[in-house]
CSV table of C-alpha atoms in Angstrom, one decimal:
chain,number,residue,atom,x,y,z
A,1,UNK,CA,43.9,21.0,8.4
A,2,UNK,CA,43.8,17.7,9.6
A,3,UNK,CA,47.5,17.6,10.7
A,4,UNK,CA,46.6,21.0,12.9
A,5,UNK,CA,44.2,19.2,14.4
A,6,UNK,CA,46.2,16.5,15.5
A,7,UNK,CA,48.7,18.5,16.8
A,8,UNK,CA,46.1,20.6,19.2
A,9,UNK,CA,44.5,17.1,20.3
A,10,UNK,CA,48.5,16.2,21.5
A,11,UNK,CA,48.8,19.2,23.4
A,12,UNK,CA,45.4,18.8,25.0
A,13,UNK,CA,45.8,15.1,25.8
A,14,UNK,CA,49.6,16.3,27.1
A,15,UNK,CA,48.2,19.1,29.5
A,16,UNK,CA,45.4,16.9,30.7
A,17,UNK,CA,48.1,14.2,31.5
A,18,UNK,CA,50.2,16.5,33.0
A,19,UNK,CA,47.1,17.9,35.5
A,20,UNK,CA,46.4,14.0,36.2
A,21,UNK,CA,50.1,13.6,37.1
A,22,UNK,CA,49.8,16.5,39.5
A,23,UNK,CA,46.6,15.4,40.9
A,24,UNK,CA,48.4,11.5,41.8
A,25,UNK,CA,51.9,12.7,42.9
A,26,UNK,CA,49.7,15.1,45.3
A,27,UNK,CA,47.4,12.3,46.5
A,28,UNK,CA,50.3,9.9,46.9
A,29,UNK,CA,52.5,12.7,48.9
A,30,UNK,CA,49.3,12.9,51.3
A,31,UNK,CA,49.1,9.3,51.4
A,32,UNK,CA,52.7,8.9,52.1
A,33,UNK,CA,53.0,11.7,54.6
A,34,UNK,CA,49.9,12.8,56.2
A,35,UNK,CA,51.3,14.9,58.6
A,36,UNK,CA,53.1,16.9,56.5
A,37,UNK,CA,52.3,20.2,54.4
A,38,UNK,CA,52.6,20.5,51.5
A,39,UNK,CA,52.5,24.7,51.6
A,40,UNK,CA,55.8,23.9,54.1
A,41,UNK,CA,58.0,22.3,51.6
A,42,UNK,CA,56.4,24.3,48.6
A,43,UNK,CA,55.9,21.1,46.6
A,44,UNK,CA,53.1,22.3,45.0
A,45,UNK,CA,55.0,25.1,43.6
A,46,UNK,CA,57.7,23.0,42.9
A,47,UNK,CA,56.0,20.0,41.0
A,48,UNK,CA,54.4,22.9,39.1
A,49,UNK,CA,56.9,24.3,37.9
A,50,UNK,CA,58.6,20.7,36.9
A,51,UNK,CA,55.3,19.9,34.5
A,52,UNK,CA,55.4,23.6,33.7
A,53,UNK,CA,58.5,22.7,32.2
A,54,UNK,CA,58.1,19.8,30.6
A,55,UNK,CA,55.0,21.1,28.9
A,56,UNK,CA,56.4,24.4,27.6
A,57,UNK,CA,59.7,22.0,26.0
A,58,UNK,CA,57.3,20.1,24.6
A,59,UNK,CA,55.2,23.0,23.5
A,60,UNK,CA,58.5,24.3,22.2
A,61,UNK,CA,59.9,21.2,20.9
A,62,UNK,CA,56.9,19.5,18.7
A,63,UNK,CA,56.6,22.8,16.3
A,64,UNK,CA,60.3,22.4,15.6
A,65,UNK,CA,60.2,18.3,14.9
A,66,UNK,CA,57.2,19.1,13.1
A,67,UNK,CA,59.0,21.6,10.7
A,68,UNK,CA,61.8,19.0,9.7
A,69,UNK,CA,59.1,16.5,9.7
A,70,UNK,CA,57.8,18.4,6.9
A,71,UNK,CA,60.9,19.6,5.2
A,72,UNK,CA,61.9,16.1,5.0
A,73,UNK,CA,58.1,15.0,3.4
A,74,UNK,CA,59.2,17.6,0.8
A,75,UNK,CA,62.7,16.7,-0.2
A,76,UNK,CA,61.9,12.6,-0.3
A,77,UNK,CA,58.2,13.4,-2.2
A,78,UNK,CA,60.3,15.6,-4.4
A,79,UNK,CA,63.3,13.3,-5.3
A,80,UNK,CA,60.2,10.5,-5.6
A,81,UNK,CA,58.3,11.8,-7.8
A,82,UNK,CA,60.9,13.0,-10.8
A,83,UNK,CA,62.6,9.4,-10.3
A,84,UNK,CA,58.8,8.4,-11.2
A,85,UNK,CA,57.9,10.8,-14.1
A,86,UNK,CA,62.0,10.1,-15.7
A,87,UNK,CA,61.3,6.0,-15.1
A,88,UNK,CA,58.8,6.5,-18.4
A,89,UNK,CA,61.7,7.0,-20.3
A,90,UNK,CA,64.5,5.3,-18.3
A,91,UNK,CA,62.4,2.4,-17.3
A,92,UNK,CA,62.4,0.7,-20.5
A,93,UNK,CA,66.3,0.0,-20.9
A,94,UNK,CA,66.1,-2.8,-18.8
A,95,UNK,CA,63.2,-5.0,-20.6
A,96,UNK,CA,65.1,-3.5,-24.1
A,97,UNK,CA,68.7,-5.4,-22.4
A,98,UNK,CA,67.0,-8.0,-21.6
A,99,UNK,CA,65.2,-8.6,-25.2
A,100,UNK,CA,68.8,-7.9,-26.7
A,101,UNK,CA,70.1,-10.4,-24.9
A,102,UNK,CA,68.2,-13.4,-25.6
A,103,UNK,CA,68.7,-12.8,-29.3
A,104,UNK,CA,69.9,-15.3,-31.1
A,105,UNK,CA,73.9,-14.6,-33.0
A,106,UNK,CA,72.4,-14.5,-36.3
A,107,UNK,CA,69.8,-12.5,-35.1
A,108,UNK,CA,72.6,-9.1,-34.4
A,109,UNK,CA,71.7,-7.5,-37.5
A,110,UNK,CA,74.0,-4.4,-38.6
A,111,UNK,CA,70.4,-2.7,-38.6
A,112,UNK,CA,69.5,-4.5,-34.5
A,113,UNK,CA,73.0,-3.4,-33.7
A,114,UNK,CA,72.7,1.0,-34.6
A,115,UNK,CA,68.8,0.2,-32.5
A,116,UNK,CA,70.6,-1.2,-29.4
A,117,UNK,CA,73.2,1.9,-29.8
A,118,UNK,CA,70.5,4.8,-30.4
A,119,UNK,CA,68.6,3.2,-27.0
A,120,UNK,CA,71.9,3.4,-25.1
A,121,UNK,CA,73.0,6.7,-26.2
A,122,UNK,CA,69.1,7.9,-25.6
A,123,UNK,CA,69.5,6.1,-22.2
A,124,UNK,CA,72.6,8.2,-21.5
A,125,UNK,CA,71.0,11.4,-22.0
A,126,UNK,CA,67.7,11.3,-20.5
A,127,UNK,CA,69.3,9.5,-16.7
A,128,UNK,CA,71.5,12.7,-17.3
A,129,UNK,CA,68.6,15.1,-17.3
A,130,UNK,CA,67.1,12.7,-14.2
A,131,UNK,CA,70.3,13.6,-12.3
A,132,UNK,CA,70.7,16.8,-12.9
A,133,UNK,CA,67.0,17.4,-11.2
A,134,UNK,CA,67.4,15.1,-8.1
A,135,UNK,CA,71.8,16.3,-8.0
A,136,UNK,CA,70.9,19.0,-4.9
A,137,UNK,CA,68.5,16.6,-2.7
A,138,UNK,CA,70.4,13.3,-3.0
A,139,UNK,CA,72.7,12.2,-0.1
A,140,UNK,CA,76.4,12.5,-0.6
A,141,UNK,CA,77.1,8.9,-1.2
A,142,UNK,CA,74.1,8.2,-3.9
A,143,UNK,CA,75.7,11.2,-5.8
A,144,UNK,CA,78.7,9.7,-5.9
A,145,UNK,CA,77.3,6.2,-6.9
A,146,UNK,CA,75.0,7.8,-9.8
A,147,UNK,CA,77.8,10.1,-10.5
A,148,UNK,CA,80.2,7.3,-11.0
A,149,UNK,CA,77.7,4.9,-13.4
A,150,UNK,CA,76.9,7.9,-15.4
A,151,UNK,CA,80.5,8.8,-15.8
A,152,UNK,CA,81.6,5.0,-16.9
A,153,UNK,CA,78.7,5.3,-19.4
A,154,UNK,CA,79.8,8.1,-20.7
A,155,UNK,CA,82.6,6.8,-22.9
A,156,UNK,CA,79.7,5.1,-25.3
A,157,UNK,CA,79.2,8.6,-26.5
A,158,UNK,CA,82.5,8.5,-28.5
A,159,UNK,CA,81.5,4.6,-29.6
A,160,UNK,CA,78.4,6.7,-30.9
A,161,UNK,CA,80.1,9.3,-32.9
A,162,UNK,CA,81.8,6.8,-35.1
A,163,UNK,CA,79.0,5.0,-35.5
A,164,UNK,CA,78.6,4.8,-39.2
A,165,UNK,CA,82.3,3.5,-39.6
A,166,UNK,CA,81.8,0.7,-36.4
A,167,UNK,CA,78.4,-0.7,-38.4
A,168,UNK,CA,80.0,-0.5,-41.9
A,169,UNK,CA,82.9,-2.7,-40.5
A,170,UNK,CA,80.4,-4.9,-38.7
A,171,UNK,CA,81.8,-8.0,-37.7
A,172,UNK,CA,79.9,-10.4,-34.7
A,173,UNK,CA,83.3,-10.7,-33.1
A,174,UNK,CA,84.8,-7.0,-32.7
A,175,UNK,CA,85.1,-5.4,-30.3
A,176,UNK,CA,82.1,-2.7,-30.7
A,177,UNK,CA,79.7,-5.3,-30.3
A,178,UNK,CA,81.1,-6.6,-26.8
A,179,UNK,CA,80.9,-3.0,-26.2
A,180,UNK,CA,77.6,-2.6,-26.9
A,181,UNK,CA,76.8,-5.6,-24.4
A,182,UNK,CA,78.9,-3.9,-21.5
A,183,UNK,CA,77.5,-0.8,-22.1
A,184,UNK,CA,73.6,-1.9,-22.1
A,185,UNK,CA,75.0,-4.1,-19.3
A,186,UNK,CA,76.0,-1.2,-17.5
A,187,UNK,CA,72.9,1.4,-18.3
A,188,UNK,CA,70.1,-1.7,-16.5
A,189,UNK,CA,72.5,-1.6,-13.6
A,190,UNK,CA,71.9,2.0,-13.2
A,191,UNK,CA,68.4,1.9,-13.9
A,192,UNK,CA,68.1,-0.8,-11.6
A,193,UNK,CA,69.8,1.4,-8.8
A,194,UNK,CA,67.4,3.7,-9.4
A,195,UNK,CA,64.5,1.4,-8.7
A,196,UNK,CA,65.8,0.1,-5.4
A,197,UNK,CA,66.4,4.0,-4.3
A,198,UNK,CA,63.0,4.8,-5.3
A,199,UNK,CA,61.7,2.1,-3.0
A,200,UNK,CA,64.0,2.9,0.0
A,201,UNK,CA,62.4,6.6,-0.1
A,202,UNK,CA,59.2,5.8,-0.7
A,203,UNK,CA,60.0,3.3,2.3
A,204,UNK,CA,61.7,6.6,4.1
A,205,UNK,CA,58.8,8.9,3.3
A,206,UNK,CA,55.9,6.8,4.9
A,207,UNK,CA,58.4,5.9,8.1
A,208,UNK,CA,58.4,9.9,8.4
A,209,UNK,CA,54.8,10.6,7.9
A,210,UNK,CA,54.0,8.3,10.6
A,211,UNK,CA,56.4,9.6,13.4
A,212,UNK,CA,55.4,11.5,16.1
A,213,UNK,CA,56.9,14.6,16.9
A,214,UNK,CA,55.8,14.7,20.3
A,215,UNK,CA,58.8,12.1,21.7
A,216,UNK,CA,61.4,13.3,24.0
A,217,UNK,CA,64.0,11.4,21.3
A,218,UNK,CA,64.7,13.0,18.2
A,219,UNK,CA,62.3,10.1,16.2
A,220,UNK,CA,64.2,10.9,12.7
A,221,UNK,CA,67.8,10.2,13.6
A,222,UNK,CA,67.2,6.6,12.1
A,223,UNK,CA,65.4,7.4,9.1
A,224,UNK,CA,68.0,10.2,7.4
């Protein structure tokens, strides 16, 4: 309601600035040229028409901006708020890395090493479901970015099916366990993607909300 409002308040103050415009050009044209009509040349008709014009573009114009104004509100708000209700369950991977990491080498337990494997392969799966809701309103080149991370995390999953024989042969030097490093390594990267494309919409979606439609430039060009 209140954004209707605002748009008939723009069109009012636009027609009264036009009629003020008219009122000035016609002052200064008498000022200018006393002695000559104005009925003769037709400039009345003429500088009618012109904020005719300009006021029926506009008129035309603003519902249109206003339209992808609000189509582009919907697809950031959208993509925004399933990145917020998937960061519950994504969010944590990056505190969990960072606690794996400051523990001590004595500390990898065969026991702290299938934890730190379940949270990866849980990690896996639920930025999967994440991406598969945002896949159609991302930009081509965060698809392929989140495309890409996801796909290099997906070799873990065959780490994961062998699980049992990996933690029976435990050993602090093989090769699974430098795995496991790269691969939690890899998941906070993701997630911290994530949380800087988050920001830049939310950034995006208040930029949007507070452009006017009624500019002669196109005032979303820069923000997309």
């Amino acid at each position: 309601m209140i954004n209707k409002v605002t748009k008939y308040l723009y069109i009012a103050f636009l027609s009264l600035a036009s009629l003020c415009l008219l009122c000035l050009l016609l002052a200064l044209i008498r000022l200018i040229l006393p002695k000559v009509s104005l009925t003769d040349w037709d400039l009345l008709a003429f500088t009618g028409s012109m904020i005719a014009a300009v006021v029926t573009y506009m008129g035309i114009r603003a519902p249109i901006l206003s339209q992808r104004k609000d189509q582009l509100m919907t697809r950031y708000s959208s993509i925004i708020k399933v990145l917020t209700l998937y960061s519950k369950k994504t969010r944590r991977i990056i505190f969990m890395t960072e606690f794996y990491n400051s523990l001590k080498e004595h500390e990898i337990t065969k026991e702290r090493l299938q934890e730190q494997a379940t949270v990866i392969k849980e990690y896996i799966e639920n930025v999967s479901d994440l991406f598969a809701e945002i896949v159609n309103d991302v930009d081509l080149l965060t698809f392929e970015n989140i495309e890409f991370k996801i796909r290099s995390l997906y070799g873990f999953i065959n780490h994961y099916e062998a699980i049992d024989t990996h933690i029976q042969n435990y050993d602090s030097d093989s090769f699974f366990v430098f795995d496991i490093k790269d691969y939690l390594k890899q998941s906070k990267e993701l997630e911290q993607y994530l949380v800087v494309y988050q920001q830049s919409l939310l950034v995006k979606y208040n930029e949007i909300r507070n452009r006017s439609v009624f500019r002669l430039t196109d005032p979303f060009k820069d923000i997309i």
